[in-house]
mmCIF file of C-alpha atoms in Angstrom:
data_model
loop_
_atom_site.group_PDB
_atom_site.id
_atom_site.type_symbol
_atom_site.label_atom_id
_atom_site.label_comp_id
_atom_site.label_asym_id
_atom_site.label_seq_id
_atom_site.Cartn_x
_atom_site.Cartn_y
_atom_site.Cartn_z
ATOM 1 C CA MET A 93 45.569 76.740 -42.417
ATOM 2 C CA ASN A 94 46.998 73.342 -41.035
ATOM 3 C CA PRO A 95 45.783 73.571 -37.477
ATOM 4 C CA SER A 96 49.378 71.677 -36.446
ATOM 5 C CA THR A 97 51.032 74.770 -37.397
ATOM 6 C CA LEU A 98 49.105 77.116 -35.023
ATOM 7 C CA THR A 99 51.190 78.707 -32.541
ATOM 8 C CA PHE A 100 50.359 80.525 -28.743
ATOM 9 C CA THR A 101 52.102 82.199 -26.402
ATOM 10 C CA LEU A 102 52.138 80.917 -22.836
ATOM 11 C CA PRO A 103 51.618 83.259 -20.026
ATOM 12 C CA ASP A 104 53.861 82.983 -16.844
ATOM 13 C CA LEU A 105 51.496 82.647 -14.370
ATOM 14 C CA LEU A 106 53.548 83.074 -11.416
ATOM 15 C CA ALA A 107 56.109 85.616 -12.763
ATOM 16 C CA ARG A 108 54.959 87.366 -8.866
ATOM 17 C CA PHE A 109 54.706 84.664 -6.798
ATOM 18 C CA PRO A 110 56.976 84.576 -3.996
ATOM 19 C CA TRP A 111 57.658 81.476 -3.224
ATOM 20 C CA PRO A 112 60.617 80.372 -5.648
ATOM 21 C CA ARG A 113 61.531 76.824 -6.964
ATOM 22 C CA ASN A 114 62.961 74.237 -4.485
ATOM 23 C CA LEU A 115 63.844 70.746 -5.304
ATOM 24 C CA SER A 116 64.359 68.417 -2.698
ATOM 25 C CA GLU A 117 68.104 67.232 -1.323
ATOM 26 C CA PHE A 118 65.799 63.545 -1.634
ATOM 27 C CA TYR A 119 64.748 63.826 -4.992
ATOM 28 C CA THR A 120 67.559 61.504 -6.216
ATOM 29 C CA GLU A 121 67.107 58.526 -3.945
ATOM 30 C CA ALA A 122 63.175 58.906 -3.551
ATOM 31 C CA LYS A 123 62.837 58.870 -7.205
ATOM 32 C CA ALA A 124 65.270 55.540 -7.512
ATOM 33 C CA GLU A 125 63.215 54.002 -5.001
ATOM 34 C CA SER A 126 59.905 54.889 -6.427
ATOM 35 C CA SER A 127 60.711 54.009 -10.022
ATOM 36 C CA THR A 128 61.705 50.659 -8.766
ATOM 37 C CA TRP A 129 58.584 50.440 -7.164
ATOM 38 C CA THR A 130 56.231 51.261 -9.621
ATOM 39 C CA GLU A 131 58.085 49.920 -12.570
ATOM 40 C CA GLY A 132 57.345 46.155 -10.633
ATOM 41 C CA PHE A 133 53.867 46.108 -11.136
ATOM 42 C CA HIS A 134 54.485 46.477 -15.231
ATOM 43 C CA PRO A 135 52.062 49.464 -15.941
ATOM 44 C CA PHE A 136 52.673 49.998 -19.423
ATOM 45 C CA ASP A 137 54.518 48.246 -22.023
ATOM 46 C CA GLU A 138 58.150 48.992 -23.331
ATOM 47 C CA ASP A 139 57.453 51.868 -25.303
ATOM 48 C CA GLY A 140 54.793 53.049 -22.473
ATOM 49 C CA LEU A 141 57.350 52.670 -20.088
ATOM 50 C CA GLU A 142 59.975 54.877 -21.884
ATOM 51 C CA GLY A 143 57.535 57.313 -22.327
ATOM 52 C CA PHE A 144 55.921 57.422 -18.752
ATOM 53 C CA ASN A 145 59.517 57.960 -17.409
ATOM 54 C CA LEU A 146 60.189 60.603 -19.592
ATOM 55 C CA CYS A 147 57.890 62.748 -17.648
ATOM 56 C CA ASP A 148 59.468 62.008 -14.407
ATOM 57 C CA PHE A 149 56.765 62.548 -12.191
ATOM 58 C CA ASN A 150 58.954 62.167 -9.369
ATOM 59 C CA LEU A 151 60.687 64.986 -10.249
ATOM 60 C CA LEU A 152 56.815 66.651 -9.494
ATOM 61 C CA ALA A 153 57.020 65.159 -6.029
ATOM 62 C CA GLY A 154 60.749 66.529 -5.466
ATOM 63 C CA LEU A 155 59.461 70.071 -6.237
ATOM 64 C CA ALA A 156 56.098 70.375 -4.825
ATOM 65 C CA TYR A 157 56.669 68.770 -1.360
ATOM 66 C CA ALA A 158 60.182 69.980 -0.893
ATOM 67 C CA PRO A 159 61.746 70.647 1.686
ATOM 68 C CA ARG A 160 60.232 67.934 3.536
ATOM 69 C CA GLU A 161 61.523 65.205 5.042
ATOM 70 C CA LYS A 162 62.364 61.910 2.980
ATOM 71 C CA GLU A 163 59.622 59.911 3.908
ATOM 72 C CA ILE A 164 57.030 62.422 2.452
ATOM 73 C CA ILE A 165 59.047 62.888 -0.573
ATOM 74 C CA ARG A 166 59.139 59.221 -1.182
ATOM 75 C CA LEU A 167 55.390 58.976 -0.720
ATOM 76 C CA GLY A 168 54.763 61.884 -2.878
ATOM 77 C CA CYS A 169 56.776 60.411 -5.826
ATOM 78 C CA ASP A 170 54.380 57.362 -5.039
ATOM 79 C CA LEU A 171 51.387 59.077 -4.983
ATOM 80 C CA MET A 172 52.412 61.053 -8.419
ATOM 81 C CA ASN A 173 52.843 58.165 -9.924
ATOM 82 C CA ILE A 174 49.711 56.568 -8.803
ATOM 83 C CA PHE A 175 47.950 59.319 -10.044
ATOM 84 C CA TYR A 176 49.126 58.990 -13.621
ATOM 85 C CA VAL A 177 48.832 55.111 -14.001
ATOM 86 C CA PHE A 178 45.352 55.760 -12.984
ATOM 87 C CA ASP A 179 45.230 58.732 -15.478
ATOM 88 C CA GLU A 180 46.548 56.913 -18.233
ATOM 89 C CA TYR A 181 44.336 53.673 -17.593
ATOM 90 C CA SER A 182 41.001 56.161 -17.916
ATOM 91 C CA ASP A 183 41.752 58.088 -20.280
ATOM 92 C CA ILE A 184 41.150 55.638 -22.943
ATOM 93 C CA THR A 185 38.207 54.113 -21.133
ATOM 94 C CA ASP A 186 34.644 55.339 -20.647
ATOM 95 C CA ALA A 187 32.617 55.940 -17.279
ATOM 96 C CA ALA A 188 31.817 52.601 -16.853
ATOM 97 C CA GLY A 189 35.534 51.486 -17.084
ATOM 98 C CA ALA A 190 36.696 54.468 -15.101
ATOM 99 C CA GLU A 191 34.139 53.729 -12.320
ATOM 100 C CA GLY A 192 35.419 49.947 -12.447
ATOM 101 C CA ILE A 193 39.220 51.162 -11.677
ATOM 102 C CA ARG A 194 37.932 53.848 -9.160
ATOM 103 C CA ASN A 195 36.151 50.914 -7.143
ATOM 104 C CA ILE A 196 39.054 48.781 -7.170
ATOM 105 C CA ILE A 197 41.358 51.921 -5.858
ATOM 106 C CA MET A 198 39.148 52.958 -3.063
ATOM 107 C CA ASP A 199 38.425 49.452 -2.000
ATOM 108 C CA ALA A 200 42.407 48.975 -1.725
ATOM 109 C CA PHE A 201 42.523 52.300 0.264
ATOM 110 C CA ARG A 202 39.842 51.059 2.572
ATOM 111 C CA ASN A 203 41.047 47.501 3.115
ATOM 112 C CA PRO A 204 44.743 47.750 3.144
ATOM 113 C CA HIS A 205 45.094 44.597 4.931
ATOM 114 C CA ASN A 206 43.133 42.250 2.654
ATOM 115 C CA SER A 207 45.108 41.199 -0.237
ATOM 116 C CA ARG A 208 44.003 41.694 -3.714
ATOM 117 C CA PRO A 209 42.119 39.491 -6.017
ATOM 118 C CA GLU A 210 43.850 37.406 -8.517
ATOM 119 C CA GLY A 211 44.265 38.763 -11.707
ATOM 120 C CA GLU A 212 42.968 42.447 -10.755
ATOM 121 C CA LEU A 213 44.321 45.492 -12.554
ATOM 122 C CA LEU A 214 47.520 46.306 -10.768
ATOM 123 C CA LEU A 215 46.539 50.018 -9.355
ATOM 124 C CA GLY A 216 44.659 47.794 -6.732
ATOM 125 C CA GLU A 217 47.790 46.475 -5.282
ATOM 126 C CA MET A 218 49.978 49.900 -5.839
ATOM 127 C CA CYS A 219 47.253 51.618 -3.515
ATOM 128 C CA ARG A 220 47.118 49.279 -1.048
ATOM 129 C CA ASP A 221 50.620 48.901 -0.770
ATOM 130 C CA PHE A 222 51.003 52.986 -0.608
ATOM 131 C CA TRP A 223 48.429 53.188 1.830
ATOM 132 C CA LEU A 224 49.920 50.543 4.138
ATOM 133 C CA ARG A 225 53.015 52.372 4.317
ATOM 134 C CA ALA A 226 51.751 56.259 4.354
ATOM 135 C CA SER A 227 49.242 55.263 7.008
ATOM 136 C CA SER A 228 51.759 53.586 9.034
ATOM 137 C CA TYR A 229 53.818 57.598 9.263
ATOM 138 C CA VAL A 230 51.059 59.034 11.327
ATOM 139 C CA LYS A 231 49.430 58.361 14.320
ATOM 140 C CA PRO A 232 45.863 55.545 13.580
ATOM 141 C CA ASP A 233 43.626 58.369 14.658
ATOM 142 C CA ALA A 234 45.477 61.359 12.690
ATOM 143 C CA HIS A 235 43.006 63.576 10.729
ATOM 144 C CA CYS A 236 45.211 63.608 7.919
ATOM 145 C CA LEU A 237 44.316 59.982 7.211
ATOM 146 C CA GLY A 238 40.580 61.031 6.958
ATOM 147 C CA HIS A 239 40.978 63.780 4.995
ATOM 148 C CA PHE A 240 43.289 61.949 2.555
ATOM 149 C CA LEU A 241 40.427 59.301 1.627
ATOM 150 C CA ARG A 242 37.739 61.928 1.282
ATOM 151 C CA ASP A 243 39.620 63.781 -1.168
ATOM 152 C CA PHE A 244 40.917 60.777 -2.950
ATOM 153 C CA ASP A 245 37.188 59.114 -3.102
ATOM 154 C CA LEU A 246 35.958 62.968 -4.513
ATOM 155 C CA TYR A 247 38.949 62.752 -6.977
ATOM 156 C CA THR A 248 38.135 59.458 -8.817
ATOM 157 C CA GLU A 249 34.459 60.236 -8.871
ATOM 158 C CA ALA A 250 35.393 63.037 -10.879
ATOM 159 C CA VAL A 251 37.517 61.355 -13.141
ATOM 160 C CA VAL A 252 34.434 59.266 -13.956
ATOM 161 C CA ARG A 253 32.626 62.297 -14.436
ATOM 162 C CA GLU A 254 34.947 63.421 -16.757
ATOM 163 C CA ALA A 255 35.302 59.728 -19.055
ATOM 164 C CA ASP A 256 31.824 60.128 -19.394
ATOM 165 C CA ASP A 257 32.085 63.629 -20.554
ATOM 166 C CA ARG A 258 34.863 62.724 -22.912
ATOM 167 C CA THR A 259 32.770 60.064 -24.035
ATOM 168 C CA LYS A 260 29.228 62.029 -24.526
ATOM 169 C CA ARG A 261 31.530 64.891 -26.098
ATOM 170 C CA ILE A 262 30.021 67.236 -23.467
ATOM 171 C CA TYR A 263 30.841 70.769 -23.848
ATOM 172 C CA ARG A 264 30.335 72.200 -20.101
ATOM 173 C CA SER A 265 30.772 76.009 -18.972
ATOM 174 C CA PHE A 266 33.725 77.310 -17.497
ATOM 175 C CA GLU A 267 32.453 77.610 -14.414
ATOM 176 C CA GLU A 268 30.842 73.982 -14.120
ATOM 177 C CA TYR A 269 33.707 72.829 -15.762
ATOM 178 C CA LEU A 270 36.135 74.243 -12.839
ATOM 179 C CA ALA A 271 34.142 73.021 -10.249
ATOM 180 C CA ILE A 272 34.493 69.223 -11.435
ATOM 181 C CA ARG A 273 38.491 70.017 -12.121
ATOM 182 C CA ARG A 274 39.231 71.086 -8.572
ATOM 183 C CA ASP A 275 38.363 67.317 -7.898
ATOM 184 C CA SER A 276 39.938 66.070 -11.158
ATOM 185 C CA SER A 277 43.019 67.654 -10.847
ATOM 186 C CA GLY A 278 44.183 65.290 -7.850
ATOM 187 C CA CYS A 279 45.207 68.107 -5.910
ATOM 188 C CA TYR A 280 43.012 68.370 -2.773
ATOM 189 C CA PRO A 281 44.690 64.491 -2.034
ATOM 190 C CA SER A 282 47.897 65.561 -2.751
ATOM 191 C CA PHE A 283 47.802 68.129 -0.602
ATOM 192 C CA ALA A 284 46.474 66.405 2.050
ATOM 193 C CA LEU A 285 49.588 64.498 2.079
ATOM 194 C CA CYS A 286 51.317 67.806 3.479
ATOM 195 C CA GLU A 287 49.879 67.394 6.335
ATOM 196 C CA PHE A 288 51.194 63.845 7.111
ATOM 197 C CA GLY A 289 53.636 64.478 10.520
ATOM 198 C CA LEU A 290 52.489 67.662 10.988
ATOM 199 C CA ASP A 291 49.372 66.686 13.080
ATOM 200 C CA LEU A 292 47.320 70.174 12.357
ATOM 201 C CA PRO A 293 44.414 71.027 14.474
ATOM 202 C CA GLU A 294 41.249 70.670 13.113
ATOM 203 C CA GLU A 295 40.103 74.330 14.006
ATOM 204 C CA ALA A 296 43.404 75.528 11.606
ATOM 205 C CA TYR A 297 42.294 73.075 8.600
ATOM 206 C CA HIS A 298 38.575 73.885 8.238
ATOM 207 C CA HIS A 299 38.857 77.727 8.730
ATOM 208 C CA PRO A 300 37.134 79.429 6.131
ATOM 209 C CA ARG A 301 40.589 81.209 4.609
ATOM 210 C CA MET A 302 42.239 77.747 4.739
ATOM 211 C CA ALA A 303 39.429 75.980 3.134
ATOM 212 C CA GLU A 304 39.587 79.041 0.323
ATOM 213 C CA LEU A 305 43.532 78.704 0.052
ATOM 214 C CA ARG A 306 43.114 74.989 -1.003
ATOM 215 C CA VAL A 307 40.567 75.923 -3.785
ATOM 216 C CA GLN A 308 42.610 78.677 -5.076
ATOM 217 C CA ALA A 309 45.920 76.563 -4.911
ATOM 218 C CA THR A 310 43.785 74.237 -7.242
ATOM 219 C CA ASP A 311 42.434 76.495 -9.175
ATOM 220 C CA LEU A 312 46.024 78.155 -9.926
ATOM 221 C CA ILE A 313 47.570 74.995 -10.328
ATOM 222 C CA ALA A 314 44.332 73.557 -12.706
ATOM 223 C CA ILE A 315 44.342 76.585 -15.291
ATOM 224 C CA GLY A 316 48.404 76.395 -15.528
ATOM 225 C CA ASN A 317 48.365 72.959 -16.170
ATOM 226 C CA ASP A 318 45.351 73.333 -18.871
ATOM 227 C CA ILE A 319 46.894 76.105 -20.962
ATOM 228 C CA ASP A 320 50.598 73.878 -20.757
ATOM 229 C CA SER A 321 48.952 70.808 -21.596
ATOM 230 C CA TYR A 322 46.737 72.520 -24.306
ATOM 231 C CA ALA A 323 48.526 71.031 -26.939
ATOM 232 C CA MET A 324 49.163 67.437 -26.178
ATOM 233 C CA GLU A 325 45.492 67.147 -24.669
ATOM 234 C CA LYS A 326 43.980 68.583 -27.827
ATOM 235 C CA ALA A 327 46.663 65.819 -29.999
ATOM 236 C CA ARG A 328 45.132 62.936 -27.749
ATOM 237 C CA GLY A 329 41.527 64.002 -28.242
ATOM 238 C CA LEU A 330 41.457 65.121 -24.378
ATOM 239 C CA GLU A 331 40.356 68.711 -25.025
ATOM 240 C CA LEU A 332 36.759 68.844 -23.434
ATOM 241 C CA HIS A 333 38.010 68.588 -20.138
ATOM 242 C CA ASN A 334 40.626 71.715 -20.643
ATOM 243 C CA SER A 335 39.505 74.995 -19.579
ATOM 244 C CA VAL A 336 40.967 76.666 -22.818
ATOM 245 C CA GLU A 337 38.795 74.563 -25.250
ATOM 246 C CA LEU A 338 35.953 75.766 -23.215
ATOM 247 C CA VAL A 339 36.092 79.054 -23.073
ATOM 248 C CA MET A 340 36.984 79.086 -26.780
ATOM 249 C CA LYS A 341 33.807 78.062 -27.201
ATOM 250 C CA GLU A 342 32.107 79.552 -24.569
ATOM 251 C CA GLN A 343 33.236 82.906 -25.456
ATOM 252 C CA GLY A 344 33.908 82.642 -29.300
ATOM 253 C CA VAL A 345 37.693 83.327 -29.250
ATOM 254 C CA ASN A 346 40.621 81.371 -30.402
ATOM 255 C CA VAL A 347 43.079 79.821 -28.562
ATOM 256 C CA GLN A 348 45.124 82.676 -27.642
ATOM 257 C CA GLY A 349 41.858 84.483 -26.622
ATOM 258 C CA ALA A 350 41.101 81.797 -24.418
ATOM 259 C CA ILE A 351 44.606 81.820 -22.936
ATOM 260 C CA ASN A 352 44.640 85.601 -22.801
ATOM 261 C CA TRP A 353 41.295 85.290 -20.849
ATOM 262 C CA LEU A 354 42.112 82.614 -18.224
ATOM 263 C CA GLU A 355 45.297 84.301 -17.746
ATOM 264 C CA ARG A 356 43.528 87.566 -16.050
ATOM 265 C CA TYR A 357 41.251 84.751 -14.057
ATOM 266 C CA ALA A 358 44.207 83.430 -12.891
ATOM 267 C CA ALA A 359 45.525 86.961 -11.924
ATOM 268 C CA GLY A 360 42.729 87.613 -9.123
ATOM 269 C CA VAL A 361 43.033 83.688 -7.807
ATOM 270 C CA HIS A 362 46.734 84.435 -7.231
ATOM 271 C CA ALA A 363 45.617 87.922 -5.551
ATOM 272 C CA GLY A 364 43.405 86.481 -3.619
ATOM 273 C CA PHE A 365 45.727 83.300 -2.303
ATOM 274 C CA LEU A 366 48.257 86.033 -0.859
ATOM 275 C CA GLU A 367 46.005 88.021 0.928
ATOM 276 C CA ASN A 368 44.418 84.929 2.212
ATOM 277 C CA VAL A 369 48.161 83.795 3.404
ATOM 278 C CA ALA A 370 48.690 87.160 4.958
ATOM 279 C CA GLN A 371 45.114 87.506 6.910
ATOM 280 C CA MET A 372 45.707 84.368 7.971
ATOM 281 C CA PRO A 373 44.778 84.046 11.971
ATOM 282 C CA SER A 374 46.772 82.644 14.669
ATOM 283 C CA TRP A 375 46.289 80.091 16.924
ATOM 284 C CA GLY A 376 49.541 80.192 19.002
ATOM 285 C CA GLU A 377 52.982 79.524 18.300
ATOM 286 C CA GLN A 378 52.701 75.954 18.094
ATOM 287 C CA THR A 379 50.165 75.638 15.955
ATOM 288 C CA ASP A 380 51.266 78.541 13.799
ATOM 289 C CA LYS A 381 54.543 76.804 12.532
ATOM 290 C CA LYS A 382 52.380 74.159 11.541
ATOM 291 C CA VAL A 383 49.913 76.193 9.920
ATOM 292 C CA LYS A 384 52.978 77.824 8.159
ATOM 293 C CA THR A 385 54.408 74.509 7.082
ATOM 294 C CA TYR A 386 51.293 73.304 5.680
ATOM 295 C CA ILE A 387 51.176 76.685 3.595
ATOM 296 C CA ASP A 388 54.076 76.720 2.462
ATOM 297 C CA GLY A 389 53.538 73.323 1.408
ATOM 298 C CA LEU A 390 50.350 74.640 -0.547
ATOM 299 C CA ALA A 391 52.668 77.111 -1.981
ATOM 300 C CA GLN A 392 55.179 74.853 -2.918
ATOM 301 C CA TRP A 393 52.802 72.974 -5.197
ATOM 302 C CA ILE A 394 51.530 75.787 -7.073
ATOM 303 C CA ARG A 395 55.441 76.656 -7.790
ATOM 304 C CA GLY A 396 56.535 72.843 -8.349
ATOM 305 C CA ASN A 397 53.973 72.234 -10.597
ATOM 306 C CA ASP A 398 54.788 74.744 -12.807
ATOM 307 C CA ASP A 399 58.434 74.252 -12.922
ATOM 308 C CA TRP A 400 57.982 70.364 -13.406
ATOM 309 C CA THR A 401 55.385 71.224 -16.456
ATOM 310 C CA PHE A 402 58.969 72.535 -18.073
ATOM 311 C CA GLU A 403 61.517 70.618 -16.752
ATOM 312 C CA SER A 404 59.978 67.187 -17.446
ATOM 313 C CA GLY A 405 58.952 65.596 -20.684
ATOM 314 C CA ARG A 406 55.297 65.120 -19.786
ATOM 315 C CA TYR A 407 53.715 68.335 -22.268
ATOM 316 C CA PHE A 408 56.540 69.447 -24.506
ATOM 317 C CA GLY A 409 59.163 66.557 -24.734
ATOM 318 C CA SER A 410 62.937 67.980 -24.836
ATOM 319 C CA LYS A 411 62.187 71.492 -25.526
ATOM 320 C CA GLY A 412 60.511 72.413 -21.784
ATOM 321 C CA LEU A 413 63.275 74.836 -20.970
ATOM 322 C CA GLU A 414 63.263 76.450 -24.436
ATOM 323 C CA ILE A 415 59.380 76.894 -24.366
ATOM 324 C CA GLN A 416 59.772 77.980 -20.467
ATOM 325 C CA LYS A 417 62.015 80.906 -21.649
ATOM 326 C CA THR A 418 60.263 82.061 -25.234
ATOM 327 C CA ARG A 419 56.463 80.747 -23.955
ATOM 328 C CA VAL A 420 55.864 80.025 -27.552
ATOM 329 C CA MET A 421 54.019 76.455 -28.383
ATOM 330 C CA THR A 422 52.563 74.742 -31.244
ATOM 331 C CA LEU A 423 49.605 72.320 -31.394
ATOM 332 C CA LEU A 424 51.010 68.778 -32.216
ATOM 333 C CA PRO A 425 49.819 66.097 -34.226
ATOM 334 C CA PRO A 426 47.266 63.494 -33.103
ATOM 335 C CA SER A 427 48.883 61.017 -30.420
ATOM 336 C CA ARG A 428 48.054 58.306 -27.772
ATOM 337 C CA GLY A 429 49.170 58.106 -24.159
ATOM 338 C CA TYR A 430 50.943 55.248 -22.944
ATOM 339 C CA VAL A 431 48.634 52.438 -22.784
ATOM 340 C CA LYS A 432 47.025 50.809 -25.420
ATOM 341 C CA LYS A 433 43.542 50.317 -25.670
ATOM 342 C CA SER A 434 43.732 46.588 -25.291
ATOM 343 C CA ALA A 435 45.652 46.803 -21.952
#
């Protein structure tokens, strides 16, 4: 049987998730600004740019950060575009190459007032410009700044490990993989942006239930993304950093068997997330409002990422809304990403 004819069913992990779809009223405006900003760095050739725009990572920000203010939506758009430019460049290199890109990015974040070296990879200037604007939105001593830098550092470090696994063709156990995926998904720095403008007390931020919420939100996003992106990642040779492939090998099941197992695993995470929300302690009326906004931000990220998966062309091309209804997916022929290896 030709593997490209293999079909499987995508579960709806959020069928009972109480946060509905919400697209920011500032989406169109922020998308126009961020698209112009991103394209100004010339990250891809003409064909690659067309494919990149089809994915509409601005839509992801518009869905995930709603109903926050315009400034957060615009910063969210820029951050999503940075993530995926980095993703495309790191996907075609080894650990050493990914480490080099990581060093450029983190230096730009830590030293945003220094000009970037001539001829440096475009991500340095992208991150420098983004961080100057993001950090000016809050007080210089705002805790969210440190949270973001820590989480982005862990994210880029995990992407390097992913590149090393890919080069060495390492199959990790599901639990080993999930520990790396929590960082390589980019969820934590994305959640950090939810803090901007809230001035969330550290006591609330570091509460065990809140910390667990971030892990659970990340797991729901990562597992849902792995299932929905499996066909594309398999086609591009990236399946070793996908829980579907790893569960298949670890448990000796086929694609559908692995997806069904992940659906059951995600159901437990989903229940735990809702329990933590319900049992969150009170810190007083003023802080509780901030906490609710932050928790809604985490939840909106879970919902928004799922909506974007089907509404953009990232994984399903023009068939996303149809697949969202039928839940039927087919493996794809081999392909490459939006950056040529000679880039």
